Amino acid sequence: MQITITNRQPHRLKRSWMRRAIRLLLRQEGWSKGDVSIVLTDDEEVRSLNRTYRGKDEPTDVLSFSLREVAAGETTVDLSSLEEELALGEVYISIPTAMRQAQAGERTLEEEVAFLAVHGVLHLLGYEDESQEGYEQMYRRGWEVVHAARPGSDTV
């Protein structure tokens, strides 16, 4: 399993907490192979992706694009059996939005970005947050993983 983190925006931040959290989550979820790509970007790129793929002309904090399923007309082909040969997907995180959320939540930027990365990977693993129950489950699960992966923790 490889985690690739690409920074497309000017703010520098430590990536170790995010990487530890993603590894812990994938291990806990039983996903041992396949790659994850994290793209740290700005509001403009995330807004463009959000408009193109979700029909929402506004920035958001995190977007996930799964590579486990490929739509073919009206048929969906499940590629999960090829797990070891495929990338799990891509997660785009808007750093300006993450900065605003971190400040509002009185968290560090690294903590917020680790949470958003885990949240995005949860989507790649099939979790959904469209319902209140799904949202609460993902929120709880995300923070459990982030706190367990906190620097200095021996959980990972």
CSV table of N, CA and C in Angstrom, one decimal:
chain,number,residue,atom,x,y,z
A,1,MET,N,0.8,-1.2,0.0
A,1,MET,CA,0.0,0.0,0.0
A,1,MET,C,0.9,1.2,0.0
A,2,GLN,N,0.6,2.2,-0.9
A,2,GLN,CA,1.3,3.4,-0.9
A,2,GLN,C,0.3,4.6,-0.7
A,3,ILE,N,0.8,5.5,0.1
A,3,ILE,CA,0.0,6.8,0.2
A,3,ILE,C,0.8,7.9,-0.4
A,4,THR,N,0.3,8.5,-1.4
A,4,THR,CA,0.9,9.6,-2.1
A,4,THR,C,0.2,10.9,-1.7
A,5,ILE,N,1.0,11.9,-1.3
A,5,ILE,CA,0.5,13.2,-0.9
A,5,ILE,C,1.1,14.2,-1.8
A,6,THR,N,0.2,14.9,-2.5
A,6,THR,CA,0.7,16.0,-3.4
A,6,THR,C,0.2,17.3,-2.9
A,7,ASN,N,1.1,18.3,-2.8
A,7,ASN,CA,0.7,19.6,-2.3
A,7,ASN,C,0.6,20.6,-3.5
A,8,ARG,N,-0.5,21.0,-3.8
A,8,ARG,CA,-0.7,22.0,-5.0
A,8,ARG,C,-1.1,23.4,-4.5
A,9,GLN,N,-0.8,23.7,-3.3
A,9,GLN,CA,-1.1,25.0,-2.7
A,9,GLN,C,0.1,25.5,-1.9
A,10,PRO,N,0.1,26.8,-1.6
A,10,PRO,CA,1.4,27.4,-1.0
A,10,PRO,C,1.6,27.1,0.5
A,11,HIS,N,0.6,26.7,1.2
A,11,HIS,CA,0.8,26.4,2.7
A,11,HIS,C,1.6,25.1,2.9
A,12,ARG,N,2.6,25.2,3.7
A,12,ARG,CA,3.3,24.0,4.1
A,12,ARG,C,2.8,23.4,5.4
A,13,LEU,N,2.7,22.1,5.4
A,13,LEU,CA,2.2,21.5,6.7
A,13,LEU,C,2.9,20.1,6.8
A,14,LYS,N,3.0,19.7,8.0
A,14,LYS,CA,3.5,18.3,8.3
A,14,LYS,C,2.5,17.3,7.9
A,15,ARG,N,3.0,16.2,7.2
A,15,ARG,CA,2.1,15.2,6.7
A,15,ARG,C,2.1,13.9,7.5
A,16,SER,N,2.9,13.8,8.5
A,16,SER,CA,3.1,12.6,9.2
A,16,SER,C,1.8,12.1,9.9
A,17,TRP,N,1.1,13.0,10.6
A,17,TRP,CA,-0.1,12.7,11.3
A,17,TRP,C,-1.2,12.1,10.3
A,18,MET,N,-1.3,12.8,9.2
A,18,MET,CA,-2.3,12.4,8.2
A,18,MET,C,-1.9,11.0,7.6
A,19,ARG,N,-0.6,10.8,7.4
A,19,ARG,CA,-0.2,9.5,6.8
A,19,ARG,C,-0.4,8.4,7.9
A,20,ARG,N,-0.1,8.6,9.1
A,20,ARG,CA,-0.3,7.6,10.2
A,20,ARG,C,-1.8,7.3,10.3
A,21,ALA,N,-2.6,8.3,10.3
A,21,ALA,CA,-4.1,8.1,10.4
A,21,ALA,C,-4.6,7.3,9.3
A,22,ILE,N,-4.2,7.5,8.0
A,22,ILE,CA,-4.7,6.8,6.9
A,22,ILE,C,-4.2,5.3,7.0
A,23,ARG,N,-3.0,5.1,7.3
A,23,ARG,CA,-2.4,3.7,7.5
A,23,ARG,C,-3.2,3.0,8.5
A,24,LEU,N,-3.5,3.6,9.7
A,24,LEU,CA,-4.2,3.0,10.8
A,24,LEU,C,-5.6,2.6,10.3
A,25,LEU,N,-6.3,3.6,9.7
A,25,LEU,CA,-7.7,3.3,9.2
A,25,LEU,C,-7.7,2.1,8.2
A,26,LEU,N,-6.8,2.1,7.2
A,26,LEU,CA,-6.8,1.0,6.3
A,26,LEU,C,-6.5,-0.3,6.9
A,27,ARG,N,-5.6,-0.3,7.9
A,27,ARG,CA,-5.3,-1.6,8.6
A,27,ARG,C,-6.5,-2.0,9.3
A,28,GLN,N,-7.2,-1.1,10.1
A,28,GLN,CA,-8.4,-1.5,10.8
A,28,GLN,C,-9.5,-2.0,9.9
A,29,GLU,N,-9.6,-1.4,8.7
A,29,GLU,CA,-10.6,-1.8,7.8
A,29,GLU,C,-10.3,-3.0,7.0
A,30,GLY,N,-9.1,-3.6,7.2
A,30,GLY,CA,-8.7,-4.8,6.4
A,30,GLY,C,-8.2,-4.5,5.0
A,31,TRP,N,-7.9,-3.3,4.7
A,31,TRP,CA,-7.4,-3.0,3.3
A,31,TRP,C,-5.9,-2.9,3.4
A,32,SER,N,-5.2,-4.0,2.8
A,32,SER,CA,-3.8,-4.1,2.9
A,32,SER,C,-3.1,-3.7,1.6
A,33,LYS,N,-3.8,-3.7,0.5
A,33,LYS,CA,-3.1,-3.4,-0.8
A,33,LYS,C,-3.8,-2.2,-1.5
A,34,GLY,N,-3.2,-1.8,-2.5
A,34,GLY,CA,-3.8,-0.7,-3.3
A,34,GLY,C,-3.3,0.6,-2.8
A,35,ASP,N,-3.4,1.6,-3.6
A,35,ASP,CA,-2.8,2.9,-3.2
A,35,ASP,C,-3.9,4.0,-3.0
A,36,VAL,N,-3.5,5.0,-2.2
A,36,VAL,CA,-4.4,6.1,-2.0
A,36,VAL,C,-3.6,7.4,-2.3
A,37,SER,N,-4.2,8.3,-3.0
A,37,SER,CA,-3.6,9.6,-3.4
A,37,SER,C,-4.4,10.7,-2.7
A,38,ILE,N,-3.6,11.5,-2.0
A,38,ILE,CA,-4.2,12.7,-1.3
A,38,ILE,C,-3.7,13.9,-2.0
A,39,VAL,N,-4.5,14.8,-2.4
A,39,VAL,CA,-4.1,16.1,-3.0
A,39,VAL,C,-4.5,17.2,-2.1
A,40,LEU,N,-3.6,18.0,-1.7
A,40,LEU,CA,-3.8,19.2,-0.9
A,40,LEU,C,-3.8,20.3,-1.9
A,41,THR,N,-5.0,21.0,-1.9
A,41,THR,CA,-5.2,22.0,-2.9
A,41,THR,C,-5.9,23.2,-2.4
A,42,ASP,N,-6.5,24.1,-3.2
A,42,ASP,CA,-7.1,25.3,-2.8
A,42,ASP,C,-8.6,25.3,-3.0
A,43,ASP,N,-9.3,26.3,-2.6
A,43,ASP,CA,-10.8,26.4,-2.7
A,43,ASP,C,-11.2,26.4,-4.2
A,44,GLU,N,-10.4,27.0,-5.1
A,44,GLU,CA,-10.7,27.1,-6.5
A,44,GLU,C,-10.8,25.8,-7.1
A,45,GLU,N,-9.8,24.9,-6.9
A,45,GLU,CA,-9.7,23.6,-7.6
A,45,GLU,C,-10.9,22.7,-7.0
A,46,VAL,N,-11.1,22.8,-5.7
A,46,VAL,CA,-12.1,21.9,-5.1
A,46,VAL,C,-13.5,22.4,-5.6
A,47,ARG,N,-13.7,23.7,-5.7
A,47,ARG,CA,-14.9,24.2,-6.2
A,47,ARG,C,-15.2,23.8,-7.6
A,48,SER,N,-14.2,23.8,-8.5
A,48,SER,CA,-14.3,23.3,-9.8
A,48,SER,C,-14.7,21.8,-9.9
A,49,LEU,N,-14.0,21.0,-9.1
A,49,LEU,CA,-14.3,19.6,-9.0
A,49,LEU,C,-15.7,19.4,-8.4
A,50,ASN,N,-16.1,20.1,-7.4
A,50,ASN,CA,-17.4,20.0,-6.8
A,50,ASN,C,-18.5,20.3,-7.8
A,51,ARG,N,-18.3,21.4,-8.6
A,51,ARG,CA,-19.2,21.8,-9.7
A,51,ARG,C,-19.3,20.7,-10.8
A,52,THR,N,-18.2,20.2,-11.2
A,52,THR,CA,-18.2,19.2,-12.3
A,52,THR,C,-18.8,17.9,-11.9
A,53,TYR,N,-18.4,17.4,-10.7
A,53,TYR,CA,-18.8,16.1,-10.4
A,53,TYR,C,-20.0,16.0,-9.4
A,54,ARG,N,-20.4,17.0,-8.7
A,54,ARG,CA,-21.5,17.0,-7.8
A,54,ARG,C,-22.6,18.0,-8.1
A,55,GLY,N,-22.3,18.9,-9.1
A,55,GLY,CA,-23.3,19.9,-9.5
A,55,GLY,C,-23.4,21.0,-8.4
A,56,LYS,N,-22.4,21.2,-7.5
A,56,LYS,CA,-22.5,22.2,-6.5
A,56,LYS,C,-21.4,23.2,-6.8
A,57,ASP,N,-21.8,24.4,-7.1
A,57,ASP,CA,-20.8,25.5,-7.4
A,57,ASP,C,-20.3,26.2,-6.2
A,58,GLU,N,-19.6,25.5,-5.3
A,58,GLU,CA,-19.1,26.0,-4.1
A,58,GLU,C,-17.9,25.2,-3.6
A,59,PRO,N,-17.0,25.8,-2.9
A,59,PRO,CA,-15.9,24.9,-2.4
A,59,PRO,C,-16.4,24.1,-1.2
A,60,THR,N,-15.7,23.0,-1.0
A,60,THR,CA,-16.0,22.1,0.2
A,60,THR,C,-14.7,21.7,0.8
A,61,ASP,N,-14.8,21.0,1.9
A,61,ASP,CA,-13.5,20.7,2.6
A,61,ASP,C,-12.8,19.5,2.0
A,62,VAL,N,-13.5,18.5,1.6
A,62,VAL,CA,-12.9,17.3,1.1
A,62,VAL,C,-13.8,16.6,0.0
A,63,LEU,N,-13.2,16.1,-1.0
A,63,LEU,CA,-13.9,15.3,-2.1
A,63,LEU,C,-13.1,14.0,-2.3
A,64,SER,N,-13.9,13.0,-2.5
A,64,SER,CA,-13.2,11.6,-2.7
A,64,SER,C,-13.7,11.1,-4.1
A,65,PHE,N,-12.8,10.5,-4.8
A,65,PHE,CA,-13.1,9.8,-6.1
A,65,PHE,C,-12.6,8.4,-6.0
A,66,SER,N,-13.5,7.5,-5.9
A,66,SER,CA,-13.2,6.1,-5.8
A,66,SER,C,-12.8,5.5,-7.1
A,67,LEU,N,-11.8,4.7,-7.1
A,67,LEU,CA,-11.4,3.9,-8.3
A,67,LEU,C,-11.7,2.5,-8.2
A,68,ARG,N,-12.5,2.1,-7.2
A,68,ARG,CA,-12.9,0.7,-7.0
A,68,ARG,C,-14.1,0.3,-7.8
A,69,GLU,N,-14.9,1.3,-8.3
A,69,GLU,CA,-16.0,1.0,-9.1
A,69,GLU,C,-15.9,1.8,-10.4
A,70,VAL,N,-16.3,1.2,-11.5
A,70,VAL,CA,-16.3,2.0,-12.8
A,70,VAL,C,-17.6,1.8,-13.4
A,71,ALA,N,-18.3,3.0,-13.6
A,71,ALA,CA,-19.6,2.9,-14.3
A,71,ALA,C,-19.4,2.6,-15.7
A,72,ALA,N,-20.2,1.7,-16.2
A,72,ALA,CA,-20.2,1.3,-17.6
A,72,ALA,C,-21.7,1.4,-18.1
A,73,GLY,N,-22.1,2.5,-18.6
A,73,GLY,CA,-23.5,2.7,-19.0
A,73,GLY,C,-24.3,2.6,-17.7
A,74,GLU,N,-25.3,1.6,-17.8
A,74,GLU,CA,-26.1,1.4,-16.6
A,74,GLU,C,-25.6,0.3,-15.7
A,75,THR,N,-24.5,-0.3,-16.1
A,75,THR,CA,-23.9,-1.4,-15.3
A,75,THR,C,-22.7,-0.9,-14.5
A,76,THR,N,-22.6,-1.3,-13.3
A,76,THR,CA,-21.5,-1.0,-12.4
A,76,THR,C,-20.6,-2.2,-12.3
A,77,VAL,N,-19.3,-2.1,-12.6
A,77,VAL,CA,-18.4,-3.2,-12.5
A,77,VAL,C,-17.7,-3.0,-11.1
A,78,ASP,N,-17.8,-4.0,-10.2
A,78,ASP,CA,-17.1,-4.0,-9.0
A,78,ASP,C,-15.7,-4.5,-9.1
A,79,LEU,N,-14.7,-3.7,-8.9
A,79,LEU,CA,-13.3,-4.0,-9.0
A,79,LEU,C,-12.6,-4.4,-7.7
A,80,SER,N,-13.4,-4.6,-6.7
A,80,SER,CA,-12.8,-4.8,-5.4
A,80,SER,C,-11.9,-6.1,-5.3
A,81,SER,N,-12.3,-7.1,-6.2
A,81,SER,CA,-11.5,-8.3,-6.2
A,81,SER,C,-10.1,-8.1,-6.7
A,82,LEU,N,-9.9,-7.0,-7.4
A,82,LEU,CA,-8.5,-6.6,-8.0
A,82,LEU,C,-7.8,-5.7,-7.0
A,83,GLU,N,-8.2,-5.7,-5.8
A,83,GLU,CA,-7.7,-4.7,-4.8
A,83,GLU,C,-6.2,-4.5,-4.9
A,84,GLU,N,-5.4,-5.6,-5.0
A,84,GLU,CA,-4.0,-5.4,-4.9
A,84,GLU,C,-3.4,-4.7,-6.1
A,85,GLU,N,-4.1,-4.7,-7.2
A,85,GLU,CA,-3.6,-4.1,-8.4
A,85,GLU,C,-4.1,-2.7,-8.7
A,86,LEU,N,-5.0,-2.2,-7.9
A,86,LEU,CA,-5.6,-1.0,-8.2
A,86,LEU,C,-5.4,0.1,-7.1
A,87,ALA,N,-5.5,1.3,-7.5
A,87,ALA,CA,-5.5,2.4,-6.5
A,87,ALA,C,-6.9,2.4,-5.9
A,88,LEU,N,-7.0,2.7,-4.6
A,88,LEU,CA,-8.3,2.8,-3.9
A,88,LEU,C,-9.0,4.0,-4.4
A,89,GLY,N,-8.3,5.1,-4.6
A,89,GLY,CA,-8.9,6.3,-5.1
A,89,GLY,C,-8.1,7.6,-4.7
A,90,GLU,N,-8.7,8.7,-5.0
A,90,GLU,CA,-8.1,10.0,-4.7
A,90,GLU,C,-9.0,10.8,-3.8
A,91,VAL,N,-8.3,11.6,-2.9
A,91,VAL,CA,-9.0,12.5,-2.0
A,91,VAL,C,-8.4,13.9,-2.2
A,92,TYR,N,-9.3,14.8,-2.4
A,92,TYR,CA,-8.8,16.2,-2.6
A,92,TYR,C,-9.3,17.0,-1.3
A,93,ILE,N,-8.3,17.7,-0.7
A,93,ILE,CA,-8.6,18.5,0.5
A,93,ILE,C,-8.3,20.0,0.2
A,94,SER,N,-9.2,20.8,0.5
A,94,SER,CA,-9.0,22.3,0.4
A,94,SER,C,-8.4,22.8,1.6
A,95,ILE,N,-7.1,23.2,1.5
A,95,ILE,CA,-6.4,23.7,2.7
A,95,ILE,C,-7.0,25.0,3.2
A,96,PRO,N,-7.4,26.0,2.4
A,96,PRO,CA,-8.0,27.2,3.0
A,96,PRO,C,-9.3,26.8,3.8
A,97,THR,N,-10.1,25.9,3.3
A,97,THR,CA,-11.3,25.5,4.0
A,97,THR,C,-10.9,24.8,5.3
A,98,ALA,N,-9.9,23.9,5.2
A,98,ALA,CA,-9.4,23.2,6.4
A,98,ALA,C,-8.9,24.2,7.4
A,99,MET,N,-8.2,25.3,7.0
A,99,MET,CA,-7.7,26.3,7.9
A,99,MET,C,-8.8,27.0,8.7
A,100,ARG,N,-9.9,27.3,7.9
A,100,ARG,CA,-11.0,28.0,8.6
A,100,ARG,C,-11.7,27.0,9.6
A,101,GLN,N,-11.9,25.8,9.2
A,101,GLN,CA,-12.5,24.8,10.1
A,101,GLN,C,-11.6,24.5,11.3
A,102,ALA,N,-10.3,24.4,11.1
A,102,ALA,CA,-9.4,24.2,12.3
A,102,ALA,C,-9.6,25.3,13.3
A,103,GLN,N,-9.6,26.6,12.7
A,103,GLN,CA,-9.7,27.7,13.6
A,103,GLN,C,-11.0,27.7,14.4
A,104,ALA,N,-12.1,27.4,13.7
A,104,ALA,CA,-13.4,27.4,14.3
A,104,ALA,C,-13.5,26.3,15.3
A,105,GLY,N,-12.9,25.2,15.1
A,105,GLY,CA,-12.9,24.0,16.0
A,105,GLY,C,-11.8,24.0,17.0
A,106,GLU,N,-11.0,25.1,17.0
A,106,GLU,CA,-9.9,25.2,17.9
A,106,GLU,C,-9.0,23.9,17.9
A,107,ARG,N,-8.6,23.6,16.6
A,107,ARG,CA,-7.7,22.4,16.4
A,107,ARG,C,-6.6,22.9,15.6
A,108,THR,N,-5.5,22.2,15.5
A,108,THR,CA,-4.4,22.5,14.6
A,108,THR,C,-4.8,22.2,13.2
A,109,LEU,N,-4.1,22.8,12.3
A,109,LEU,CA,-4.3,22.5,10.9
A,109,LEU,C,-4.0,21.0,10.6
A,110,GLU,N,-2.9,20.5,11.2
A,110,GLU,CA,-2.5,19.1,10.9
A,110,GLU,C,-3.6,18.2,11.4
A,111,GLU,N,-4.2,18.5,12.5
A,111,GLU,CA,-5.2,17.6,13.1
A,111,GLU,C,-6.5,17.6,12.2
A,112,GLU,N,-6.8,18.8,11.7
A,112,GLU,CA,-8.0,19.0,10.8
A,112,GLU,C,-7.8,18.3,9.5
A,113,VAL,N,-6.6,18.4,8.9
A,113,VAL,CA,-6.2,17.8,7.6
A,113,VAL,C,-6.2,16.2,7.8
A,114,ALA,N,-5.7,15.8,8.9
A,114,ALA,CA,-5.7,14.3,9.2
A,114,ALA,C,-7.1,13.8,9.2
A,115,PHE,N,-8.0,14.5,9.9
A,115,PHE,CA,-9.4,14.1,9.9
A,115,PHE,C,-10.1,14.1,8.5
A,116,LEU,N,-9.8,15.2,7.8
A,116,LEU,CA,-10.4,15.3,6.4
A,116,LEU,C,-9.9,14.1,5.5
A,117,ALA,N,-8.6,13.8,5.7
A,117,ALA,CA,-8.0,12.7,4.9
A,117,ALA,C,-8.7,11.4,5.3
A,118,VAL,N,-8.8,11.1,6.6
A,118,VAL,CA,-9.5,9.9,7.0
A,118,VAL,C,-11.0,9.9,6.5
A,119,HIS,N,-11.6,11.0,6.6
A,119,HIS,CA,-13.0,11.1,6.2
A,119,HIS,C,-13.1,10.8,4.7
A,120,GLY,N,-12.2,11.3,3.9
A,120,GLY,CA,-12.2,11.1,2.5
A,120,GLY,C,-11.9,9.6,2.2
A,121,VAL,N,-11.0,9.0,2.9
A,121,VAL,CA,-10.7,7.6,2.7
A,121,VAL,C,-11.9,6.7,3.1
A,122,LEU,N,-12.6,7.1,4.2
A,122,LEU,CA,-13.8,6.4,4.6
A,122,LEU,C,-14.8,6.3,3.4
A,123,HIS,N,-14.9,7.4,2.7
A,123,HIS,CA,-15.8,7.4,1.5
A,123,HIS,C,-15.2,6.4,0.5
A,124,LEU,N,-13.9,6.4,0.3
A,124,LEU,CA,-13.4,5.5,-0.7
A,124,LEU,C,-13.6,4.0,-0.3
A,125,LEU,N,-13.8,3.8,1.0
A,125,LEU,CA,-14.1,2.4,1.5
A,125,LEU,C,-15.6,2.1,1.5
A,126,GLY,N,-16.4,3.1,1.0
A,126,GLY,CA,-17.8,2.8,0.9
A,126,GLY,C,-18.7,3.4,2.0
A,127,TYR,N,-18.1,4.1,2.9
A,127,TYR,CA,-18.9,4.8,3.9
A,127,TYR,C,-19.7,6.0,3.3
A,128,GLU,N,-20.9,6.3,3.7
A,128,GLU,CA,-21.7,7.4,3.2
A,128,GLU,C,-22.1,8.3,4.3
A,129,ASP,N,-22.2,9.6,4.1
A,129,ASP,CA,-22.7,10.5,5.1
A,129,ASP,C,-23.9,11.3,4.7
A,130,GLU,N,-24.7,10.8,3.7
A,130,GLU,CA,-25.9,11.5,3.3
A,130,GLU,C,-27.0,11.5,4.3
A,131,SER,N,-27.1,10.5,5.2
A,131,SER,CA,-28.1,10.5,6.2
A,131,SER,C,-27.4,11.0,7.5
A,132,GLN,N,-28.2,11.4,8.5
A,132,GLN,CA,-27.7,11.8,9.8
A,132,GLN,C,-26.9,10.7,10.4
A,133,GLU,N,-27.5,9.5,10.4
A,133,GLU,CA,-26.8,8.4,11.0
A,133,GLU,C,-25.5,8.1,10.4
A,134,GLY,N,-25.4,8.1,9.0
A,134,GLY,CA,-24.2,7.9,8.3
A,134,GLY,C,-23.1,9.0,8.6
A,135,TYR,N,-23.6,10.2,8.7
A,135,TYR,CA,-22.7,11.4,9.0
A,135,TYR,C,-22.1,11.2,10.4
A,136,GLU,N,-23.0,10.8,11.4
A,136,GLU,CA,-22.5,10.7,12.8
A,136,GLU,C,-21.5,9.5,12.9
A,137,GLN,N,-21.8,8.4,12.2
A,137,GLN,CA,-20.9,7.3,12.2
A,137,GLN,C,-19.5,7.6,11.6
A,138,MET,N,-19.5,8.3,10.5
A,138,MET,CA,-18.3,8.7,9.8
A,138,MET,C,-17.5,9.7,10.7
A,139,TYR,N,-18.2,10.7,11.3
A,139,TYR,CA,-17.6,11.7,12.2
A,139,TYR,C,-16.9,11.0,13.4
A,140,ARG,N,-17.7,10.1,14.0
A,140,ARG,CA,-17.1,9.4,15.2
A,140,ARG,C,-15.9,8.6,14.8
A,141,ARG,N,-16.1,7.8,13.7
A,141,ARG,CA,-15.0,6.9,13.3
A,141,ARG,C,-13.8,7.7,12.9
A,142,GLY,N,-14.0,8.8,12.2
A,142,GLY,CA,-12.9,9.7,11.7
A,142,GLY,C,-12.1,10.2,12.9
A,143,TRP,N,-12.7,10.7,13.9
A,143,TRP,CA,-12.0,11.3,15.1
A,143,TRP,C,-11.4,10.2,15.9
A,144,GLU,N,-12.0,9.0,16.0
A,144,GLU,CA,-11.4,7.9,16.7
A,144,GLU,C,-10.0,7.6,16.1
A,145,VAL,N,-10.0,7.5,14.8
A,145,VAL,CA,-8.7,7.1,14.1
A,145,VAL,C,-7.7,8.3,14.2
A,146,VAL,N,-8.1,9.5,14.1
A,146,VAL,CA,-7.2,10.6,14.2
A,146,VAL,C,-6.6,10.7,15.5
A,147,HIS,N,-7.4,10.5,16.6
A,147,HIS,CA,-6.9,10.6,17.9
A,147,HIS,C,-5.9,9.4,18.2
A,148,ALA,N,-6.3,8.2,17.7
A,148,ALA,CA,-5.4,7.1,17.9
A,148,ALA,C,-4.1,7.2,17.2
A,149,ALA,N,-4.1,8.0,16.1
A,149,ALA,CA,-2.8,8.2,15.3
A,149,ALA,C,-2.1,9.4,15.7
A,150,ARG,N,-2.5,10.1,16.7
A,150,ARG,CA,-1.9,11.3,17.2
A,150,ARG,C,-0.4,11.1,17.4
A,151,PRO,N,0.4,12.0,17.0
A,151,PRO,CA,1.9,11.9,17.2
A,151,PRO,C,2.2,11.6,18.7
A,152,GLY,N,3.1,10.6,18.9
A,152,GLY,CA,3.4,10.2,20.2
A,152,GLY,C,2.5,9.0,20.7
A,153,SER,N,1.5,8.7,20.0
A,153,SER,CA,0.6,7.6,20.3
A,153,SER,C,1.3,6.3,19.9
A,154,ASP,N,1.2,5.2,20.7
A,154,ASP,CA,1.8,3.9,20.3
A,154,ASP,C,0.8,3.0,19.7
A,155,THR,N,-0.4,3.5,19.3
A,155,THR,CA,-1.4,2.7,18.6
A,155,THR,C,-1.0,2.3,17.2
A,156,VAL,N,-0.3,3.1,16.5
A,156,VAL,CA,0.1,2.8,15.1
A,156,VAL,C,1.3,1.9,15.1
